[in-house]
C-alpha cells in the first residue's frame, strides 16, 4: 500500500504529519509513504532528515506577509501546482492522502477529488485556517484537535483526534530530573515561545531571573536570538544559583525530557505545544501570540475554560506578570486541580488515531466510530 502525506511550511504543519508517518512506519505491514511539500518551508530539511522521499510543488508552503511581488506570484504558483499535483497523483496512485492543511492542501485536494483518491484533512486550531475552510468539503474526512472546529467547518465526517505528536514513550519523571540535574523536590518552570515568538517571554525571564531562581528551577528555551543574553544573565547570577537556570536555544528530542521534569509551563498556544503539555498533565500559563490571527487566543481559551491554563495577554506579559503566574506552584490545591484538567484534555496517542482513520480510508473500509477514535487517541483501544 502506498500513502501520500502533504505537509509543509511551518513546524506546526510538519511535525504532526511526521508523527502520523512514524505511527504508520512502526506497523507490521508498514505502507510505503510519499511526501509532497512546497518551496521555502521547513519540509525540505525536516522531512528529508526523517528519511521520507520528498517531492515539491511550485507553490511556496511558507508564505511571507509582505506586500511584494509574491502577492502576484503566489496565485500563479498555486495555479501551476494543481496540474503538478494531478500528474503526481496520477503517476503514484496513493491509496489515500493525509494533509495537515495550509496553502499546500489546496492543490492536493483539488487534484485528488477527480481522481477518486480519499483525503484525510487535519486542522489543529480551534479557528480553522483559511485554506482548511476553503477545502474541507473536498476531504473524505476531517480530523481536528478541538471539538469546536468540527462545528465551524460544518462537515459530516469530523473526528476529534487531538494533535498528532511524537511518541512520548514511558519516560520517567525521576530519570528526567536526574538527567537535568534537578532534585526530586525541586519545582520546575519550563518557559518557551517558539523560534518566532520568544522575544516577549525572554524579556520577562531576564527581567526577574534572580527572583525566579531563588524559589524555582527554570528551564528556558530562548531561540537563537535570545541565547547569548541568557548565557550572560546566567553568569550574573550568584554562583550558588546558576545551577537553577538552564538555558537552551532549542530542544528537539530533549524537549520530552524537559516536559517530563516540569511542574509548570509558560508558553504560547500553538496546537503542538498545547498537545504535549496536556499529554503530560501540566498546568500552563499561556501567552497567546498576538500575530497569529486569533488562532492562538482561541486555543488558549479552550484550555482556560477547562481549568488547565491561565491566560496572560501578550502586551501584559512582563517580569512581574511571570512571577505572579508562577505562584501557581505555591498552591498545591490549585496546581493539582489544573494538572488534572490538563490531563483530561491530553491525547498522547493522537497520531495512532489519525493513522487508523487514514488506513481505513485507504482500504475503503468503514471509518471507526467517533467514540473509538477518541479512546484510541487517549491511548486506549479502538
Short mmCIF file of C-alpha atoms in Angstrom, two decimals:
data_model
loop_
_atom_site.label_atom_id
_atom_site.label_comp_id
_atom_site.label_asym_id
_atom_site.label_seq_id
_atom_site.Cartn_x
_atom_site.Cartn_y
_atom_site.Cartn_z
CA UNK A 1 0.00 0.00 0.00
CA UNK A 2 1.22 3.48 -0.84
CA UNK A 3 0.09 6.57 1.08
CA UNK A 4 0.90 10.23 0.46
CA UNK A 5 1.42 12.93 3.06
CA UNK A 6 1.06 16.59 2.10
CA UNK A 7 2.52 18.83 4.77
CA UNK A 8 4.81 21.80 4.63
CA UNK A 9 5.59 25.33 5.70
CA UNK A 10 5.96 25.68 9.46
CA UNK A 11 6.69 23.09 12.11
CA UNK A 12 3.04 23.28 13.14
CA UNK A 13 2.14 21.61 9.85
CA UNK A 14 5.15 19.31 9.54
CA UNK A 15 5.67 17.80 13.00
CA UNK A 16 2.10 16.42 13.31
CA UNK A 17 2.46 14.88 9.84
CA UNK A 18 5.78 13.33 10.84
CA UNK A 19 4.12 11.89 13.95
CA UNK A 20 1.46 10.19 11.82
CA UNK A 21 4.11 8.95 9.38
CA UNK A 22 6.09 7.47 12.28
CA UNK A 23 2.99 5.73 13.60
CA UNK A 24 2.41 4.19 10.17
CA UNK A 25 6.05 3.19 9.82
CA UNK A 26 6.00 1.30 13.13
CA UNK A 27 3.29 -1.10 11.95
CA UNK A 28 3.97 -4.69 10.98
CA UNK A 29 2.78 -4.13 7.40
CA UNK A 30 4.07 -0.59 7.06
CA UNK A 31 2.81 1.23 3.96
CA UNK A 32 5.10 2.99 1.52
CA UNK A 33 4.96 6.72 2.23
CA UNK A 34 5.43 9.50 -0.31
CA UNK A 35 5.62 13.13 0.81
CA UNK A 36 4.72 16.25 -1.12
CA UNK A 37 5.75 19.72 0.01
CA UNK A 38 6.30 23.18 -1.40
CA UNK A 39 9.07 25.74 -1.64
CA UNK A 40 10.68 27.77 1.16
CA UNK A 41 9.18 25.71 4.01
CA UNK A 42 10.88 23.62 6.67
CA UNK A 43 9.89 20.36 5.00
CA UNK A 44 12.96 20.34 2.77
CA UNK A 45 15.09 19.82 5.90
CA UNK A 46 12.80 18.03 8.35
CA UNK A 47 11.18 15.52 6.01
CA UNK A 48 14.42 14.51 4.36
CA UNK A 49 16.07 14.12 7.78
CA UNK A 50 13.25 11.77 8.78
CA UNK A 51 14.00 9.58 5.77
CA UNK A 52 10.92 10.20 3.63
CA UNK A 53 11.17 10.91 -0.11
CA UNK A 54 10.06 14.49 -0.78
CA UNK A 55 8.55 15.87 -3.95
CA UNK A 56 7.83 19.57 -4.17
CA UNK A 57 5.16 21.61 -5.92
CA UNK A 58 5.74 25.06 -7.36
CA UNK A 59 3.91 26.94 -4.63
CA UNK A 60 5.58 28.34 -1.52
CA UNK A 61 4.39 26.39 1.51
CA UNK A 62 5.76 29.10 3.81
CA UNK A 63 4.43 32.40 2.54
CA UNK A 64 5.52 35.91 3.51
CA UNK A 65 3.13 38.64 4.65
CA UNK A 66 4.97 41.48 2.94
CA UNK A 67 3.29 43.40 0.15
CA UNK A 68 5.72 42.50 -2.58
CA UNK A 69 5.93 40.73 -5.92
CA UNK A 70 4.91 37.44 -4.26
CA UNK A 71 1.37 38.78 -3.86
CA UNK A 72 1.14 38.39 -7.63
CA UNK A 73 3.34 35.32 -7.99
CA UNK A 74 1.76 33.18 -5.26
CA UNK A 75 -1.61 32.78 -7.03
CA UNK A 76 0.26 31.88 -10.22
CA UNK A 77 2.33 29.29 -8.36
CA UNK A 78 -0.87 27.88 -6.85
CA UNK A 79 -2.46 27.57 -10.29
CA UNK A 80 0.63 25.81 -11.61
CA UNK A 81 0.66 23.44 -8.63
CA UNK A 82 -2.77 21.97 -9.38
CA UNK A 83 -1.75 20.22 -12.64
CA UNK A 84 1.57 19.34 -10.98
CA UNK A 85 -0.28 17.63 -8.15
CA UNK A 86 -2.67 15.94 -10.58
CA UNK A 87 0.19 14.47 -12.59
CA UNK A 88 1.97 13.33 -9.44
CA UNK A 89 -1.12 11.61 -8.04
CA UNK A 90 -1.98 10.00 -11.36
CA UNK A 91 1.53 8.61 -11.60
CA UNK A 92 1.99 7.47 -7.99
CA UNK A 93 -1.64 6.46 -7.29
CA UNK A 94 -1.61 6.55 -3.48
CA UNK A 95 -4.40 4.64 -1.76
CA UNK A 96 -5.12 7.68 0.42
CA UNK A 97 -3.69 11.09 1.31
CA UNK A 98 -3.14 12.80 4.66
CA UNK A 99 -2.70 16.57 4.71
CA UNK A 100 -2.16 18.97 7.59
CA UNK A 101 -3.80 21.90 5.83
CA UNK A 102 -2.18 25.17 4.92
CA UNK A 103 -1.69 26.54 1.43
CA UNK A 104 -0.23 23.22 0.30
CA UNK A 105 -3.52 21.39 0.88
CA UNK A 106 -5.38 23.36 -1.80
CA UNK A 107 -3.80 21.87 -4.97
CA UNK A 108 -3.60 18.41 -3.41
CA UNK A 109 -7.29 18.31 -2.52
CA UNK A 110 -8.28 19.79 -5.88
CA UNK A 111 -6.22 17.14 -7.67
CA UNK A 112 -7.33 14.19 -5.53
CA UNK A 113 -11.08 14.70 -5.85
CA UNK A 114 -11.48 13.94 -9.60
CA UNK A 115 -9.03 11.03 -9.30
CA UNK A 116 -11.16 9.42 -6.61
CA UNK A 117 -8.34 9.36 -4.04
CA UNK A 118 -9.65 9.73 -0.46
CA UNK A 119 -8.10 12.51 1.65
CA UNK A 120 -7.92 12.93 5.41
CA UNK A 121 -7.51 16.60 6.34
CA UNK A 122 -6.27 17.66 9.79
CA UNK A 123 -6.76 21.05 11.46
CA UNK A 124 -5.04 21.79 14.77
CA UNK A 125 -6.57 25.14 15.78
CA UNK A 126 -9.96 25.96 17.26
CA UNK A 127 -10.44 28.52 14.47
CA UNK A 128 -9.68 26.74 11.19
CA UNK A 129 -7.30 28.41 8.79
CA UNK A 130 -8.48 29.91 5.51
CA UNK A 131 -7.13 27.06 3.41
CA UNK A 132 -8.90 24.47 5.54
CA UNK A 133 -12.17 26.40 5.48
CA UNK A 134 -11.94 26.62 1.70
CA UNK A 135 -11.18 22.95 1.09
CA UNK A 136 -12.69 20.96 3.99
CA UNK A 137 -15.69 19.84 1.91
CA UNK A 138 -13.32 18.28 -0.63
CA UNK A 139 -11.87 15.97 2.05
CA UNK A 140 -13.23 12.49 2.68
CA UNK A 141 -12.90 13.02 6.44
CA UNK A 142 -11.53 15.68 8.77
CA UNK A 143 -9.55 15.21 11.98
CA UNK A 144 -9.33 18.08 14.47
CA UNK A 145 -7.70 18.92 17.78
CA UNK A 146 -10.73 20.70 19.25
CA UNK A 147 -14.40 19.68 19.05
CA UNK A 148 -15.43 23.27 18.28
CA UNK A 149 -13.55 23.07 14.99
CA UNK A 150 -15.99 20.46 13.65
CA UNK A 151 -18.85 22.86 14.34
CA UNK A 152 -17.04 25.65 12.48
CA UNK A 153 -16.34 23.51 9.41
CA UNK A 154 -19.84 22.00 9.00
CA UNK A 155 -18.60 18.68 7.66
CA UNK A 156 -20.26 15.36 8.42
CA UNK A 157 -17.24 13.08 8.94
CA UNK A 158 -15.26 15.03 11.51
CA UNK A 159 -13.26 13.38 14.31
CA UNK A 160 -11.69 14.90 17.42
CA UNK A 161 -8.31 13.17 17.50
CA UNK A 162 -6.14 15.79 19.17
CA UNK A 163 -2.85 16.92 17.70
CA UNK A 164 -0.54 14.15 16.45
CA UNK A 165 2.73 14.32 18.35
CA UNK A 166 5.95 12.40 18.78
CA UNK A 167 5.87 9.20 20.78
CA UNK A 168 6.30 10.26 24.39
CA UNK A 169 7.11 6.71 25.40
CA UNK A 170 7.23 5.85 29.07
CA UNK A 171 9.75 8.47 30.16
CA UNK A 172 10.19 8.50 33.91
CA UNK A 173 9.92 11.83 35.74
CA UNK A 174 12.65 10.91 38.21
CA UNK A 175 15.01 9.88 35.39
CA UNK A 176 14.27 13.11 33.52
CA UNK A 177 15.15 15.17 36.58
CA UNK A 178 18.31 13.20 37.16
CA UNK A 179 19.34 13.84 33.54
CA UNK A 180 18.81 17.58 34.03
CA UNK A 181 20.42 17.73 37.46
CA UNK A 182 17.21 18.72 39.25
CA UNK A 183 16.49 17.31 42.73
CA UNK A 184 13.29 15.30 43.27
CA UNK A 185 11.71 18.01 45.43
CA UNK A 186 12.62 20.94 43.15
CA UNK A 187 9.81 22.88 41.46
CA UNK A 188 10.46 23.43 37.76
CA UNK A 189 9.17 26.10 35.37
CA UNK A 190 9.61 25.44 31.66
CA UNK A 191 9.48 28.60 29.53
CA UNK A 192 9.45 28.58 25.75
CA UNK A 193 7.89 30.64 23.00
CA UNK A 194 8.98 29.06 19.73
CA UNK A 195 11.56 30.31 17.29
CA UNK A 196 9.49 33.27 16.05
CA UNK A 197 7.66 34.26 19.21
CA UNK A 198 10.16 34.02 22.05
CA UNK A 199 11.22 37.66 22.48
CA UNK A 200 8.44 38.72 24.85
CA UNK A 201 8.89 35.65 27.06
CA UNK A 202 12.67 36.03 27.04
CA UNK A 203 12.45 39.64 28.21
CA UNK A 204 10.19 38.66 31.08
CA UNK A 205 12.56 35.91 32.23
CA UNK A 206 15.63 38.15 32.07
CA UNK A 207 13.83 40.91 33.99
CA UNK A 208 13.18 38.78 37.08
CA UNK A 209 15.62 35.90 36.72
CA UNK A 210 17.28 36.33 40.17
CA UNK A 211 13.87 36.26 41.89
CA UNK A 212 12.79 33.23 39.87
CA UNK A 213 15.79 31.06 40.65
CA UNK A 214 15.70 31.91 44.34
CA UNK A 215 12.47 29.88 44.52
CA UNK A 216 12.30 27.60 41.50
CA UNK A 217 14.32 25.84 38.83
CA UNK A 218 13.92 27.37 35.37
CA UNK A 219 14.37 25.63 32.01
CA UNK A 220 14.32 28.34 29.37
CA UNK A 221 14.23 27.81 25.60
CA UNK A 222 15.29 31.13 24.17
CA UNK A 223 15.52 30.67 20.41
CA UNK A 224 18.75 31.59 18.67
CA UNK A 225 18.28 35.34 19.11
CA UNK A 226 17.95 35.19 22.90
CA UNK A 227 20.54 32.58 23.75
CA UNK A 228 23.57 34.88 24.15
CA UNK A 229 21.67 37.15 26.54
CA UNK A 230 20.51 34.10 28.50
CA UNK A 231 24.09 32.95 29.00
CA UNK A 232 25.09 36.45 30.10
CA UNK A 233 22.16 36.60 32.52
CA UNK A 234 23.17 33.27 33.99
CA UNK A 235 26.70 34.50 34.58
CA UNK A 236 25.37 37.50 36.52
CA UNK A 237 23.60 35.20 38.97
CA UNK A 238 25.29 34.27 42.24
CA UNK A 239 27.33 31.14 41.65
CA UNK A 240 25.18 29.16 44.06
CA UNK A 241 22.05 29.83 41.92
CA UNK A 242 23.41 29.25 38.43
CA UNK A 243 22.53 25.56 38.51
CA UNK A 244 18.88 26.58 38.94
CA UNK A 245 18.78 28.16 35.48
CA UNK A 246 19.21 26.08 32.37
CA UNK A 247 19.02 27.91 29.03
CA UNK A 248 18.96 26.30 25.59
CA UNK A 249 18.25 27.84 22.19
CA UNK A 250 16.08 24.86 21.20
CA UNK A 251 15.41 21.29 22.25
CA UNK A 252 14.38 18.52 19.89
CA UNK A 253 14.31 15.09 21.49
CA UNK A 254 15.37 16.71 24.76
CA UNK A 255 12.04 18.52 24.88
CA UNK A 256 10.34 15.35 26.10
CA UNK A 257 12.79 15.19 29.00
CA UNK A 258 12.15 18.86 29.85
CA UNK A 259 8.38 18.34 29.84
CA UNK A 260 8.66 15.21 31.99
CA UNK A 261 10.69 17.14 34.55
CA UNK A 262 8.48 20.26 34.61
CA UNK A 263 5.79 21.32 37.07
CA UNK A 264 4.54 24.38 35.18
CA UNK A 265 4.82 25.52 31.56
CA UNK A 266 4.84 29.12 30.37
CA UNK A 267 4.47 29.44 26.63
CA UNK A 268 2.49 30.19 23.51
CA UNK A 269 -0.70 28.48 22.33
CA UNK A 270 0.29 26.63 19.19
CA UNK A 271 -1.53 23.34 18.71
CA UNK A 272 1.55 21.14 19.12
CA UNK A 273 2.64 22.96 22.27
CA UNK A 274 -0.75 22.50 23.92
CA UNK A 275 -0.91 18.87 22.87
CA UNK A 276 2.38 17.95 24.52
CA UNK A 277 1.70 20.00 27.65
CA UNK A 278 -1.70 18.36 28.22
CA UNK A 279 -0.30 14.90 27.44
CA UNK A 280 1.99 15.37 30.44
CA UNK A 281 -0.82 16.82 32.57
CA UNK A 282 0.99 20.09 33.16
CA UNK A 283 -0.66 23.36 34.23
CA UNK A 284 0.11 26.16 31.83
CA UNK A 285 0.40 29.91 31.77
CA UNK A 286 -0.48 30.77 28.19
CA UNK A 287 0.67 33.94 26.47
CA UNK A 288 -1.11 33.86 23.09
CA UNK A 289 0.97 35.20 20.24
CA UNK A 290 -0.98 38.23 19.07
CA UNK A 291 0.25 37.99 15.47
CA UNK A 292 -1.24 34.51 14.95
CA UNK A 293 -4.52 35.76 13.52
CA UNK A 294 -6.56 34.98 16.64
CA UNK A 295 -5.87 31.24 16.38
CA UNK A 296 -3.69 31.07 19.47
CA UNK A 297 -6.11 33.07 21.60
CA UNK A 298 -8.94 30.70 20.75
CA UNK A 299 -6.73 27.70 21.52
CA UNK A 300 -5.73 29.23 24.86
CA UNK A 301 -9.33 29.95 25.78
CA UNK A 302 -10.21 26.29 25.24
CA UNK A 303 -7.56 25.28 27.79
CA UNK A 304 -8.51 28.01 30.24
CA UNK A 305 -12.22 27.09 30.03
CA UNK A 306 -11.31 23.54 31.03
CA UNK A 307 -9.36 24.82 34.03
CA UNK A 308 -5.97 23.72 32.68
CA UNK A 309 -4.44 27.13 31.98
CA UNK A 310 -4.34 30.78 32.88
CA UNK A 311 -4.08 33.36 30.11
CA UNK A 312 -1.84 36.41 30.24
CA UNK A 313 -2.16 38.73 27.25
CA UNK A 314 1.00 39.30 25.24
CA UNK A 315 1.12 43.05 25.89
CA UNK A 316 0.68 42.48 29.64
CA UNK A 317 3.34 39.81 29.99
CA UNK A 318 6.48 41.07 31.72
CA UNK A 319 8.70 40.06 34.62
CA UNK A 320 6.21 40.82 37.42
CA UNK A 321 3.45 39.03 35.47
CA UNK A 322 5.68 35.97 35.17
CA UNK A 323 6.43 35.99 38.90
CA UNK A 324 2.73 36.32 39.72
CA UNK A 325 1.80 33.48 37.36
CA UNK A 326 4.47 31.20 38.79
CA UNK A 327 2.81 31.31 42.22
CA UNK A 328 0.57 28.51 40.94
CA UNK A 329 3.44 26.37 42.22
CA UNK A 330 2.89 27.70 45.75
CA UNK A 331 -0.72 26.48 45.92
CA UNK A 332 -0.82 22.66 45.90
CA UNK A 333 -4.61 22.54 45.51
CA UNK A 334 -4.66 24.86 42.50
CA UNK A 335 -1.72 23.07 40.94
CA UNK A 336 -3.31 19.65 41.37
CA UNK A 337 -6.67 20.84 40.01
CA UNK A 338 -5.05 22.38 36.92
CA UNK A 339 -2.92 19.27 36.39
CA UNK A 340 -6.00 17.03 36.45
CA UNK A 341 -7.78 19.32 33.99
CA UNK A 342 -4.79 19.29 31.64
CA UNK A 343 -4.52 15.51 31.83
CA UNK A 344 -8.21 15.14 30.97
CA UNK A 345 -7.56 17.03 27.72
CA UNK A 346 -4.46 15.06 26.76
CA UNK A 347 -4.47 12.92 23.62
CA UNK A 348 -1.00 11.33 23.70
CA UNK A 349 -1.89 8.74 21.05
CA UNK A 350 -3.44 11.18 18.56
CA UNK A 351 -1.00 10.07 15.85
CA UNK A 352 -2.25 6.48 16.13
CA UNK A 353 -5.87 7.62 15.92
CA UNK A 354 -5.19 9.67 12.78
CA UNK A 355 -3.25 6.76 11.26
CA UNK A 356 -6.21 4.44 11.83
CA UNK A 357 -8.55 6.84 10.07
CA UNK A 358 -6.14 7.17 7.15
CA UNK A 359 -5.73 3.40 6.80
CA UNK A 360 -9.50 2.90 6.88
CA UNK A 361 -9.86 5.38 4.02
CA UNK A 362 -7.07 3.67 2.09
CA UNK A 363 -8.74 0.27 2.47
CA UNK A 364 -12.16 1.73 1.59
CA UNK A 365 -13.32 0.28 4.90
CA UNK A 366 -15.95 1.80 7.22
CA UNK A 367 -14.46 4.51 9.38
CA UNK A 368 -14.30 3.80 13.12
CA UNK A 369 -16.82 5.49 15.39
CA UNK A 370 -16.04 8.83 16.98
CA UNK A 371 -16.01 7.12 20.37
CA UNK A 372 -13.46 4.55 19.19
CA UNK A 373 -11.24 7.26 17.72
CA UNK A 374 -11.44 9.28 20.94
CA UNK A 375 -10.49 6.24 23.02
CA UNK A 376 -7.58 5.42 20.75
CA UNK A 377 -6.29 8.99 20.83
CA UNK A 378 -6.15 8.86 24.62
CA UNK A 379 -4.10 5.70 24.49
CA UNK A 380 -6.87 3.13 24.77
CA UNK A 381 -8.07 0.50 22.32
CA UNK A 382 -10.16 1.35 19.29
#
